[in-house]
Amino acid sequence: MGQKGWRVGFVSQGYDTWNKKDAFRTHVGGVNSFHNKEKEKCEFLIREKQAINVVLRRQTEAEDRKYKARLHVYVIVVRLLLKTGLPFCRHDELVNSENKGLYIEVLKAIREASEDIFNNTLENAPKNNQLISPKIKKELVQCFAQEEQMAFVLCYVDNFGFVKERFIGLVHVKDTSSLILKNVINEVLTSNKLSFSQIRGQGYDTASNM
């Protein structure tokens, strides 16, 4: 662009001296000439590994892997707190707070055991993707709530004639079809050394499938 004569020649007057070596060398110029700089940029675009879309995709995939690894750790924390029935938060979760609540404190304890987790969570995660806001916590809990599960409670009469009820536990089920529920019930009874022959009644609270 610095020598307008060439530009005018290409655009309006035409350029017909390609067979003259000196003219061609002049047109190409030195290593830092406009022609060679543009030729270098063109080669960069042609190279697949250096193409803009490839570089951006590579960066996106790397961030996606980090996000999934970060989310996996938070799911472990949420599962622990839900299973034990412990509270997630405190009223004070500021940076200088000595106790930020179990959600963050448990995570901080896990971070101490892994450098990778430490470098990918809390202050080392992107500011808009630290997964510690109240909204995110509620969404994670909601995800657990949507998983299919069946609770077992046994009602029985003891040796003294008293009616007793005992909560056995929660069991994950793929769906709530009759066959799946029957098989899961049988597995739970078998693991507790019980059988269908001992059952005198069954009840399904607000179940859509009896």
XYZ file of N, CA, C and O in Angstrom:
840
model
N 0.837 -1.212 0.000
C 0.000 0.000 0.000
C 0.866 1.253 0.000
O 0.404 2.332 -0.320
N 2.126 1.106 0.385
C 2.989 2.272 0.470
C 3.357 2.835 -0.895
O 3.619 4.016 -1.028
N 3.382 1.974 -1.927
C 3.740 2.447 -3.264
C 2.494 2.344 -4.149
O 2.156 1.283 -4.655
N 1.831 3.440 -4.319
C 0.533 3.463 -4.978
C 0.609 3.090 -6.451
O -0.376 2.727 -7.063
N 1.810 3.209 -7.036
C 1.937 2.880 -8.450
C 1.504 1.453 -8.735
O 0.840 1.172 -9.731
N 1.883 0.533 -7.856
C 1.507 -0.868 -8.040
C -0.004 -1.024 -7.925
O -0.631 -1.729 -8.692
N -0.588 -0.379 -6.938
C -2.019 -0.510 -6.728
C -2.780 0.027 -7.942
O -3.721 -0.598 -8.424
N -2.353 1.184 -8.457
C -3.017 1.764 -9.634
C -2.868 0.839 -10.830
O -3.789 0.626 -11.615
N -1.674 0.237 -10.952
C -1.434 -0.668 -12.069
C -2.369 -1.854 -12.039
O -2.950 -2.227 -13.063
N -2.553 -2.444 -10.877
C -3.433 -3.610 -10.761
C -4.892 -3.241 -10.978
O -5.646 -3.960 -11.618
N -5.318 -2.104 -10.454
C -6.736 -1.754 -10.451
C -7.202 -1.157 -11.772
O -8.253 -1.514 -12.304
N -6.415 -0.227 -12.344
C -6.922 0.520 -13.506
C -6.089 0.321 -14.783
O -6.628 0.057 -15.854
N -4.797 0.406 -14.682
C -3.957 0.380 -15.881
C -3.560 -1.030 -16.310
O -3.167 -1.255 -17.442
N -3.629 -1.961 -15.376
C -3.186 -3.313 -15.709
C -1.700 -3.488 -15.476
O -0.946 -2.507 -15.383
N -1.248 -4.743 -15.391
C 0.166 -5.014 -15.126
C 0.575 -6.156 -16.048
O 0.111 -7.295 -15.890
N 1.426 -5.870 -17.004
C 1.751 -6.870 -18.024
C 3.239 -7.129 -18.167
O 3.717 -7.557 -19.217
N 3.987 -6.867 -17.114
C 5.442 -7.053 -17.207
C 5.928 -8.173 -16.302
O 7.022 -8.115 -15.732
N 5.091 -9.220 -16.136
C 5.477 -10.327 -15.257
C 6.674 -11.103 -15.809
O 7.374 -11.769 -15.056
N 6.876 -11.039 -17.120
C 7.989 -11.779 -17.728
C 9.334 -11.113 -17.491
O 10.378 -11.684 -17.812
N 9.321 -9.901 -16.964
C 10.574 -9.200 -16.675
C 10.965 -9.473 -15.220
O 10.259 -9.070 -14.294
N 12.070 -10.195 -15.052
C 12.484 -10.623 -13.726
C 12.695 -9.451 -12.770
O 12.325 -9.513 -11.601
N 13.317 -8.402 -13.244
C 13.591 -7.258 -12.370
C 12.290 -6.621 -11.873
O 12.163 -6.247 -10.696
N 11.313 -6.502 -12.780
C 10.026 -5.916 -12.395
C 9.328 -6.802 -11.365
O 8.701 -6.314 -10.411
N 9.425 -8.115 -11.536
C 8.782 -9.038 -10.603
C 9.434 -8.957 -9.224
O 8.759 -8.953 -8.194
N 10.773 -8.892 -9.199
C 11.495 -8.772 -7.921
C 11.124 -7.469 -7.224
O 10.986 -7.423 -6.002
N 11.004 -6.410 -8.009
C 10.621 -5.129 -7.436
C 9.218 -5.209 -6.834
O 8.940 -4.651 -5.767
N 8.343 -5.877 -7.541
C 6.969 -6.029 -7.044
C 6.937 -6.821 -5.731
O 6.265 -6.437 -4.775
N 7.686 -7.925 -5.696
C 7.711 -8.765 -4.487
C 8.368 -8.027 -3.334
O 7.883 -8.023 -2.208
N 9.503 -7.389 -3.593
C 10.180 -6.641 -2.551
C 10.957 -7.534 -1.600
O 11.130 -8.742 -1.827
N 11.431 -6.950 -0.501
C 12.224 -7.685 0.471
C 11.378 -8.505 1.420
O 10.159 -8.633 1.273
N 12.036 -9.053 2.456
C 11.370 -9.935 3.423
C 10.243 -9.212 4.144
O 9.178 -9.785 4.404
N 10.429 -7.939 4.444
C 9.425 -7.175 5.186
C 8.515 -6.357 4.281
O 7.820 -5.446 4.748
N 8.484 -6.683 3.008
C 7.642 -5.929 2.087
C 6.165 -6.248 2.318
O 5.807 -7.252 2.935
N 5.306 -5.369 1.796
C 3.870 -5.562 1.912
C 3.456 -6.893 1.296
O 2.646 -7.642 1.848
N 4.014 -7.192 0.131
C 3.668 -8.432 -0.565
C 3.983 -9.657 0.298
O 3.142 -10.551 0.476
N 5.193 -9.720 0.838
C 5.595 -10.888 1.625
C 4.850 -10.989 2.953
O 4.579 -12.094 3.443
N 4.526 -9.844 3.526
C 3.761 -9.863 4.782
C 2.371 -10.459 4.539
O 1.869 -11.259 5.322
N 1.739 -10.038 3.444
C 0.406 -10.567 3.134
C 0.469 -12.034 2.744
O -0.425 -12.818 3.052
N 1.534 -12.428 2.067
C 1.726 -13.833 1.697
C 1.850 -14.689 2.959
O 1.286 -15.794 3.057
N 2.576 -14.163 3.956
C 2.747 -14.887 5.217
C 1.402 -15.040 5.954
O 1.077 -16.116 6.470
N 0.591 -13.969 5.971
C -0.725 -14.029 6.615
C -1.628 -15.043 5.921
O -2.390 -15.771 6.562
N -1.540 -15.094 4.593
C -2.341 -16.047 3.836
C -1.952 -17.473 4.190
O -2.813 -18.347 4.365
N -0.661 -17.729 4.318
C -0.197 -19.073 4.681
C -0.661 -19.457 6.080
O -0.990 -20.622 6.342
N -0.694 -18.486 7.000
C -1.182 -18.760 8.348
C -2.646 -19.184 8.322
O -3.067 -20.085 9.039
N -3.448 -18.516 7.488
C -4.864 -18.849 7.394
C -5.075 -20.236 6.803
O -6.010 -20.954 7.156
N -4.200 -20.603 5.854
C -4.329 -21.899 5.195
C -3.970 -23.042 6.144
O -4.561 -24.128 6.084
N -2.997 -22.805 7.021
C -2.593 -23.850 7.972
C -3.732 -24.133 8.943
O -4.177 -23.262 9.678
N -4.178 -25.366 8.979
C -5.366 -25.726 9.770
C -5.145 -25.498 11.261
O -6.032 -25.011 11.966
N -3.964 -25.849 11.758
C -3.723 -25.750 13.192
C -3.692 -24.302 13.679
O -3.870 -24.047 14.863
N -3.430 -23.363 12.759
C -3.348 -21.955 13.142
C -4.589 -21.173 12.719
O -4.650 -19.969 12.941
N -5.564 -21.844 12.130
C -6.785 -21.157 11.712
C -7.530 -20.644 12.938
O -7.512 -21.255 14.010
N -8.193 -19.512 12.784
C -8.875 -18.863 13.912
C -9.926 -19.773 14.518
O -10.024 -19.923 15.736
N -10.737 -20.419 13.665
C -11.810 -21.274 14.195
C -11.259 -22.472 14.943
O -11.833 -22.926 15.928
N -10.104 -22.991 14.500
C -9.489 -24.135 15.188
C -8.975 -23.707 16.556
O -9.163 -24.409 17.549
N -8.314 -22.553 16.605
C -7.781 -22.057 17.883
C -8.900 -21.788 18.873
O -8.820 -22.160 20.041
N -9.981 -21.147 18.400
C -11.113 -20.856 19.280
C -11.773 -22.135 19.765
O -12.168 -22.238 20.932
N -11.913 -23.118 18.874
C -12.527 -24.383 19.269
C -11.673 -25.090 20.310
O -12.180 -25.681 21.258
N -10.349 -25.027 20.122
C -9.440 -25.660 21.071
C -9.567 -25.007 22.449
O -9.582 -25.686 23.482
N -9.666 -23.673 22.470
C -9.833 -22.959 23.740
C -11.169 -23.304 24.386
O -11.260 -23.507 25.595
N -12.226 -23.383 23.571
C -13.554 -23.707 24.092
C -13.579 -25.108 24.691
O -14.166 -25.329 25.749
N -12.971 -26.064 24.022
C -12.943 -27.435 24.524
C -12.172 -27.519 25.837
O -12.561 -28.259 26.743
N -11.089 -26.766 25.947
C -10.310 -26.762 27.183
C -11.127 -26.190 28.338
O -11.127 -26.737 29.442
N -11.841 -25.092 28.089
C -12.691 -24.498 29.119
C -13.835 -25.424 29.493
O -14.239 -25.492 30.660
N -14.353 -26.149 28.513
C -15.443 -27.089 28.772
C -14.984 -28.210 29.683
O -15.702 -28.622 30.603
N -13.775 -28.714 29.452
C -13.223 -29.768 30.316
C -13.027 -29.258 31.736
O -13.318 -29.975 32.711
N -12.540 -28.042 31.871
C -12.338 -27.462 33.203
C -13.674 -27.298 33.921
O -13.777 -27.561 35.119
N -14.698 -26.847 33.169
C -16.020 -26.647 33.777
C -16.602 -27.967 34.279
O -17.128 -28.044 35.391
N -16.503 -29.013 33.467
C -17.043 -30.319 33.872
C -16.310 -30.855 35.099
O -16.933 -31.443 35.990
N -14.985 -30.673 35.128
C -14.212 -31.126 36.290
C -14.603 -30.333 37.535
O -14.729 -30.884 38.636
N -14.811 -29.023 37.364
C -15.213 -28.168 38.482
C -16.609 -28.555 38.977
O -16.844 -28.676 40.179
N -17.528 -28.772 38.052
C -18.902 -29.142 38.419
C -18.928 -30.474 39.153
O -19.706 -30.657 40.095
N -18.088 -31.413 38.738
C -18.044 -32.732 39.378
C -17.710 -32.608 40.865
O -18.306 -33.297 41.705
N -16.780 -31.728 41.185
C -16.400 -31.533 42.593
C -17.563 -30.963 43.393
O -17.852 -31.400 44.509
N -18.259 -29.987 42.815
C -19.389 -29.373 43.521
C -20.533 -30.358 43.707
O -21.238 -30.313 44.723
N -20.724 -31.263 42.751
C -21.764 -32.290 42.889
C -21.439 -33.206 44.069
O -22.335 -33.603 44.829
N -20.175 -33.524 44.258
C -19.758 -34.344 45.403
C -20.098 -33.641 46.707
O -20.607 -34.262 47.655
N -19.827 -32.339 46.770
C -20.118 -31.566 47.983
C -21.616 -31.531 48.255
O -22.067 -31.757 49.383
N -22.406 -31.274 47.218
C -23.863 -31.205 47.382
C -24.414 -32.553 47.822
O -25.279 -32.624 48.706
N -23.935 -33.632 47.226
C -24.407 -34.966 47.594
C -24.133 -35.251 49.069
O -24.974 -35.807 49.784
N -22.948 -34.874 49.544
C -22.594 -35.098 50.942
C -23.525 -34.334 51.876
O -24.042 -34.890 52.861
N -23.751 -33.058 51.572
C -24.581 -32.236 52.450
C -26.031 -32.695 52.446
O -26.694 -32.703 53.482
N -26.541 -33.108 51.283
C -27.920 -33.583 51.216
C -28.078 -34.912 51.944
O -29.077 -35.146 52.641
N -27.100 -35.784 51.782
C -27.184 -37.110 52.410
C -27.156 -37.019 53.926
O -27.828 -37.784 54.633
N -26.380 -36.068 54.434
C -26.252 -35.927 55.892
C -27.236 -34.918 56.467
O -27.288 -34.731 57.691
N -27.989 -34.245 55.595
C -28.981 -33.287 56.074
C -28.389 -32.048 56.710
O -28.987 -31.450 57.618
N -27.216 -31.649 56.251
C -26.534 -30.488 56.838
C -26.841 -29.219 56.046
O -27.079 -29.270 54.831
N -26.810 -28.063 56.696
C -27.092 -26.794 56.004
C -25.948 -26.410 55.065
O -24.790 -26.734 55.321
N -26.292 -25.709 54.004
C -25.293 -25.323 53.005
C -24.569 -24.032 53.374
O -23.368 -23.922 53.226
N -25.331 -23.043 53.834
C -24.803 -21.676 53.917
C -24.877 -21.111 55.336
O -25.551 -21.634 56.213
N -24.137 -20.021 55.493
C -24.242 -19.179 56.672
C -24.655 -17.793 56.195
O -24.627 -17.503 55.000
N -25.025 -16.950 57.134
C -25.447 -15.599 56.750
C -24.273 -14.769 56.252
O -24.446 -13.762 55.571
N -23.041 -15.189 56.592
C -21.847 -14.432 56.210
C -20.925 -15.326 55.381
O -20.304 -16.241 55.909
N -20.851 -15.057 54.087
C -19.951 -15.819 53.220
C -18.944 -14.895 52.533
O -18.478 -15.167 51.432
N -18.609 -13.803 53.213
C -17.651 -12.863 52.654
C -16.260 -13.476 52.612
O -15.973 -14.472 53.288
N -15.382 -12.858 51.814
C -14.033 -13.397 51.621
C -13.273 -13.499 52.934
O -12.550 -14.468 53.186
N -13.425 -12.505 53.821
C -12.670 -12.495 55.074
C -13.389 -13.218 56.210
O -12.954 -13.181 57.365
N -14.503 -13.896 55.912
C -15.233 -14.633 56.944
C -14.469 -15.891 57.339
O -13.927 -16.604 56.494
N -14.397 -16.176 58.637
C -13.692 -17.362 59.106
C -14.466 -18.645 58.819
O -13.884 -19.718 58.697
N -15.781 -18.563 58.729
C -16.606 -19.722 58.422
C -17.651 -19.321 57.376
O -18.591 -18.604 57.675
N -17.470 -19.795 56.156
C -18.335 -19.391 55.048
C -19.485 -20.367 54.813
O -20.163 -20.295 53.793
N -19.693 -21.301 55.718
C -20.742 -22.301 55.523
C -20.176 -23.590 54.974
O -19.097 -23.619 54.375
N -20.904 -24.694 55.175
C -20.388 -26.007 54.822
C -20.153 -26.178 53.326
O -19.233 -26.892 52.918
N -20.978 -25.567 52.506
C -20.827 -25.708 51.058
C -19.420 -25.309 50.613
O -18.748 -26.026 49.873
N -18.963 -24.153 51.070
C -17.640 -23.668 50.686
C -16.543 -24.297 51.543
O -15.459 -24.639 51.040
N -16.808 -24.499 52.831
C -15.778 -25.045 53.716
C -15.422 -26.479 53.357
O -14.253 -26.876 53.403
N -16.418 -27.292 52.991
C -16.145 -28.671 52.560
C -15.344 -28.655 51.266
O -14.408 -29.444 51.083
N -15.715 -27.754 50.364
C -14.976 -27.636 49.116
C -13.523 -27.253 49.375
O -12.603 -27.797 48.754
N -13.300 -26.331 50.298
C -11.933 -25.919 50.633
C -11.130 -27.088 51.188
O -9.931 -27.209 50.931
N -11.788 -27.962 51.945
C -11.103 -29.146 52.484
C -10.705 -30.105 51.369
O -9.605 -30.672 51.375
N -11.594 -30.280 50.380
C -11.289 -31.156 49.242
C -10.146 -30.582 48.414
O -9.278 -31.314 47.920
N -10.100 -29.267 48.287
C -9.064 -28.608 47.481
C -7.661 -28.900 48.003
O -6.710 -28.959 47.233
N -7.544 -29.075 49.302
C -6.224 -29.299 49.899
C -5.598 -30.611 49.454
O -4.382 -30.792 49.540
N -6.412 -31.539 48.971
C -5.911 -32.856 48.582
C -5.557 -32.948 47.107
O -5.001 -33.952 46.661
N -5.878 -31.915 46.326
C -5.628 -31.980 44.886
C -5.252 -30.611 44.351
O -6.009 -29.649 44.483
N -4.097 -30.551 43.717
C -3.652 -29.282 43.123
C -4.525 -28.905 41.938
O -4.811 -27.725 41.719
N -4.964 -29.921 41.156
C -5.823 -29.647 40.002
C -7.145 -29.027 40.438
O -7.638 -28.082 39.819
N -7.749 -29.590 41.496
C -9.007 -29.048 42.003
C -8.784 -27.646 42.556
O -9.606 -26.748 42.349
N -7.682 -27.448 43.249
C -7.373 -26.127 43.814
C -7.271 -25.080 42.711
O -7.779 -23.957 42.847
N -6.630 -25.441 41.609
C -6.406 -24.486 40.519
C -7.645 -24.269 39.646
O -7.608 -23.456 38.723
N -8.728 -24.983 39.940
C -9.910 -24.912 39.073
C -11.180 -24.545 39.828
O -12.276 -24.641 39.274
N -11.062 -24.142 41.093
C -12.248 -23.832 41.886
C -12.079 -22.512 42.644
O -10.974 -21.989 42.774
N -13.210 -22.009 43.130
C -13.275 -20.778 43.927
C -12.540 -19.633 43.236
O -12.835 -19.321 42.094
N -11.562 -19.015 43.892
C -10.946 -17.813 43.336
C -10.145 -18.092 42.065
O -9.847 -17.178 41.298
N -9.787 -19.360 41.817
C -9.030 -19.717 40.619
C -9.925 -20.049 39.422
O -9.410 -20.315 38.333
N -11.221 -20.063 39.622
C -12.169 -20.285 38.529
C -12.565 -18.945 37.932
O -12.371 -17.899 38.552
N -13.119 -18.931 36.716
C -13.608 -17.670 36.143
C -14.604 -17.002 37.082
O -15.411 -17.673 37.723
N -14.544 -15.692 37.174
C -15.370 -14.947 38.131
C -16.858 -15.192 37.929
O -17.635 -15.166 38.885
N -17.268 -15.443 36.683
C -18.686 -15.655 36.405
C -19.054 -17.142 36.380
O -20.138 -17.513 35.934
N -18.142 -18.003 36.857
C -18.414 -19.442 36.797
C -17.787 -20.157 37.993
O -17.196 -21.223 37.854
N -17.940 -19.566 39.184
C -17.381 -20.177 40.386
C -18.353 -21.144 41.053
O -17.975 -21.880 41.959
N -19.620 -21.128 40.637
C -20.649 -22.072 41.122
C -20.880 -21.972 42.630
O -21.077 -22.991 43.299
N -20.861 -20.776 43.161
C -21.060 -20.622 44.603
C -22.221 -19.695 44.939
O -22.482 -19.447 46.118
N -22.927 -19.192 43.953
C -24.049 -18.289 44.228
C -25.233 -19.074 44.777
O -25.377 -20.276 44.518
N -26.108 -18.437 45.558
C -27.308 -19.118 46.075
C -28.156 -19.736 44.971
O -28.714 -20.824 45.146
N -28.250 -19.070 43.822
C -29.043 -19.592 42.711
C -28.465 -20.911 42.205
O -29.202 -21.878 41.940
N -27.147 -20.981 42.061
C -26.496 -22.202 41.588
C -26.687 -23.335 42.587
O -26.943 -24.489 42.213
N -26.571 -23.027 43.861
C -26.768 -24.047 44.891
C -28.164 -24.645 44.804
O -28.344 -25.872 44.883
N -29.166 -23.787 44.624
C -30.542 -24.262 44.520
C -30.741 -25.116 43.270
O -31.452 -26.127 43.299
N -30.093 -24.730 42.182
C -30.216 -25.510 40.947
C -29.585 -26.889 41.101
O -30.121 -27.887 40.600
N -28.454 -26.963 41.783
C -27.804 -28.256 42.007
C -28.668 -29.159 42.888
O -28.807 -30.358 42.626
N -29.259 -28.575 43.919
C -30.148 -29.348 44.794
C -31.361 -29.825 44.006
O -31.810 -30.972 44.156
N -31.890 -28.964 43.135
C -33.050 -29.332 42.320
C -32.722 -30.494 41.392
O -33.566 -31.361 41.144
N -31.503 -30.517 40.885
C -31.081 -31.630 40.018
C -31.130 -32.950 40.773
O -31.553 -33.979 40.227
N -30.712 -32.934 42.033
C -30.777 -34.151 42.842
C -32.229 -34.538 43.107
O -32.586 -35.708 43.106
N -33.062 -33.539 43.321
C -34.473 -33.809 43.639
C -35.199 -34.442 42.461
O -36.162 -35.193 42.643
N -34.745 -34.172 41.247
C -35.411 -34.698 40.061
C -35.010 -36.129 39.742
O -35.612 -36.760 38.875
N -33.983 -36.637 40.391
C -33.587 -38.022 40.163
C -34.654 -38.955 40.715
O -35.190 -38.743 41.797
N -34.987 -40.036 39.955
C -35.971 -41.015 40.410
C -35.427 -41.759 41.624
O -34.310 -42.287 41.579
N -36.203 -41.846 42.662
C -35.780 -42.596 43.851
C -36.995 -43.139 44.580
O -38.101 -42.615 44.460
N -36.774 -44.210 45.322
C -37.851 -44.834 46.068
C -37.404 -45.000 47.520
O -36.301 -45.481 47.788
N -38.241 -44.563 48.427
C -37.939 -44.674 49.852
C -38.596 -45.938 50.418
O -39.729 -46.269 50.066
N -37.889 -46.638 51.311
C -38.394 -47.866 51.919
C -38.632 -47.665 53.415
O -37.739 -47.224 54.141
N -39.837 -47.979 53.843
C -40.176 -47.975 55.262
C -40.864 -49.303 55.583
O -41.849 -49.667 54.944
N -40.350 -50.018 56.559
C -40.952 -51.291 56.963
C -41.814 -51.089 58.205
O -41.374 -50.471 59.179
N -43.018 -51.600 58.138
C -43.926 -51.588 59.284
C -44.112 -53.037 59.737
O -44.512 -53.893 58.939
N -43.816 -53.329 61.003
C -43.851 -54.715 61.457
C -44.304 -54.784 62.920
O -44.355 -53.771 63.625
N -44.614 -55.977 63.364
C -45.008 -56.242 64.750
C -43.879 -57.005 65.436
O -43.435 -58.042 64.940
N -43.404 -56.479 66.546
C -42.293 -57.147 67.223
C -42.782 -58.305 68.095
O -43.986 -58.621 68.128
N -41.866 -58.924 68.806
C -42.192 -60.101 69.610
C -43.145 -59.791 70.764
O -43.769 -60.699 71.324
N -43.274 -58.513 71.114
C -44.159 -58.120 72.205
C -45.508 -57.612 71.696
O -46.338 -57.150 72.491
N -45.722 -57.682 70.387
C -46.989 -57.272 69.815
C -47.096 -55.796 69.501
O -48.183 -55.315 69.156
N -45.989 -55.079 69.605
C -46.009 -53.643 69.300
C -45.710 -53.394 67.812
O -44.828 -54.030 67.224
N -46.446 -52.462 67.229
C -46.223 -52.096 65.830
C -45.049 -51.128 65.736
O -45.019 -50.113 66.431
N -44.110 -51.466 64.891
C -42.916 -50.631 64.721
C -42.778 -50.224 63.252
O -43.198 -50.955 62.356
N -42.199 -49.055 63.031
C -41.878 -48.609 61.675
C -40.401 -48.246 61.610
O -39.882 -47.569 62.500
N -39.737 -48.683 60.561
C -38.319 -48.403 60.402
C -38.031 -47.950 58.972
O -38.450 -48.585 58.007
N -37.320 -46.837 58.868
C -36.900 -46.337 57.554
C -35.667 -47.126 57.120
O -34.641 -47.135 57.804
N -35.761 -47.788 55.961
C -34.662 -48.618 55.472
C -33.667 -47.807 54.646
O -32.462 -47.958 54.770
N -34.184 -46.926 53.786
C -33.281 -46.103 52.989
C -33.899 -45.667 51.681
O -35.054 -45.972 51.374
N -33.120 -44.935 50.886
C -33.515 -44.473 49.563
C -32.757 -45.270 48.513
O -31.556 -45.503 48.650
N -33.467 -45.674 47.476
C -32.856 -46.455 46.411
C -33.145 -45.782 45.070
O -34.288 -45.388 44.799
N -32.120 -45.659 44.240
C -32.293 -45.063 42.917
C -32.956 -46.066 41.987
O -32.629 -47.252 41.986
N -33.921 -45.609 41.185
C -34.578 -46.455 40.192
C -34.527 -45.778 38.825
O -34.573 -44.551 38.728
N -34.383 -46.578 37.766
C -34.298 -46.038 36.410
C -35.607 -45.376 35.994
O -35.622 -44.355 35.319
N -36.728 -46.009 36.369
C -38.039 -45.436 36.108
C -39.020 -46.046 37.107
O -38.622 -46.844 37.961
N -40.291 -45.679 37.024
C -41.270 -46.146 38.014
C -42.249 -47.152 37.414
O -43.408 -47.219 37.812
N -41.793 -47.926 36.452
C -42.636 -48.983 35.895
C -42.800 -50.099 36.931
O -41.973 -50.259 37.845
N -43.849 -50.897 36.774
C -44.142 -51.954 37.748
C -42.992 -52.940 37.878
O -42.619 -53.339 38.986
N -42.430 -53.337 36.748
C -41.359 -54.332 36.773
C -40.121 -53.807 37.485
O -39.514 -54.517 38.304
N -39.747 -52.561 37.195
C -38.568 -51.977 37.852
C -38.784 -51.888 39.359
O -37.910 -52.257 40.149
N -39.953 -51.402 39.784
C -40.234 -51.271 41.214
C -40.217 -52.637 41.898
O -39.669 -52.784 42.997
N -40.808 -53.635 41.248
C -40.839 -54.983 41.833
C -39.421 -55.523 42.024
O -39.087 -56.065 43.092
N -38.586 -55.375 41.008
C -37.215 -55.893 41.095
C -36.406 -55.176 42.173
O -35.637 -55.806 42.909
N -36.582 -53.845 42.271
C -35.846 -53.087 43.284
C -36.306 -53.472 44.684
O -35.490 -53.632 45.602
N -37.621 -53.629 44.866
C -38.154 -54.043 46.173
C -37.590 -55.398 46.566
O -37.180 -55.621 47.712
N -37.552 -56.297 45.608
C -37.024 -57.633 45.882
C -35.552 -57.572 46.287
O -35.115 -58.284 47.206
N -34.769 -56.722 45.606
C -33.346 -56.587 45.937
C -33.158 -56.045 47.353
O -32.294 -56.509 48.105
N -33.968 -55.041 47.725
C -33.858 -54.457 49.063
C -34.234 -55.478 50.133
O -33.562 -55.614 51.156
N -35.325 -56.208 49.891
C -35.750 -57.224 50.858
C -34.694 -58.318 50.995
O -34.373 -58.751 52.109
N -34.145 -58.752 49.879
C -33.123 -59.802 49.907
C -31.884 -59.352 50.660
O -31.304 -60.106 51.452
N -31.464 -58.092 50.429
C -30.276 -57.585 51.126
C -30.497 -57.469 52.629
O -29.537 -57.465 53.403
N -31.783 -57.395 53.054
C -32.115 -57.351 54.481
C -32.605 -58.701 55.008
O -33.209 -58.773 56.071
N -32.331 -59.765 54.215
C -32.681 -61.135 54.588
C -34.186 -61.298 54.818
O -34.625 -61.963 55.761
N -34.965 -60.663 53.946
C -36.415 -60.778 53.972
C -36.871 -61.280 52.602
O -36.099 -61.320 51.649
N -38.154 -61.664 52.504
C -38.670 -62.142 51.224
C -40.112 -61.703 51.048
O -40.789 -61.300 51.999
N -40.610 -61.806 49.807
C -41.992 -61.442 49.509
C -42.989 -62.297 50.285
O -44.099 -61.859 50.579
N -42.586 -63.539 50.617
C -43.511 -64.445 51.311
C -43.865 -63.948 52.705
O -44.876 -64.340 53.282
N -43.023 -63.048 53.249
C -43.272 -62.528 54.590
C -44.109 -61.243 54.580
O -44.488 -60.745 55.629
N -44.381 -60.705 53.394
C -45.114 -59.441 53.300
C -46.621 -59.684 53.438
O -47.176 -60.591 52.829
N -47.257 -58.880 54.256
C -48.708 -58.968 54.420
C -49.425 -57.732 53.877
O -50.632 -57.646 53.906
N -48.667 -56.771 53.404
C -49.286 -55.579 52.841
C -48.258 -54.684 52.208
O -47.085 -54.677 52.621
N -48.646 -53.966 51.165
C -47.758 -53.022 50.502
C -48.483 -51.702 50.293
O -49.675 -51.686 50.026
N -47.783 -50.610 50.415
C -48.374 -49.306 50.190
C -47.429 -48.400 49.427
O -46.227 -48.442 49.646
N -47.986 -47.586 48.515
C -47.181 -46.695 47.698
C -47.744 -45.286 47.837
O -48.784 -44.975 47.260
N -47.072 -44.448 48.589
C -47.579 -43.122 48.903
C -47.514 -42.210 47.682
O -46.431 -41.938 47.136
N -48.627 -41.704 47.229
C -48.781 -40.772 46.097
C -48.057 -41.270 44.840
O -47.562 -40.472 44.057
N -47.970 -42.595 44.670
C -47.280 -43.124 43.499
C -48.208 -43.153 42.294
O -49.407 -43.387 42.415
N -47.651 -42.897 41.130
C -48.446 -42.939 39.894
C -48.570 -44.353 39.371
O -49.395 -44.623 38.498
N -47.747 -45.238 39.877
C -47.775 -46.612 39.408
C -47.933 -47.541 40.601
O -47.088 -47.608 41.473
N -49.062 -48.249 40.656
C -49.320 -49.147 41.790
C -48.888 -50.569 41.441
O -49.603 -51.255 40.721
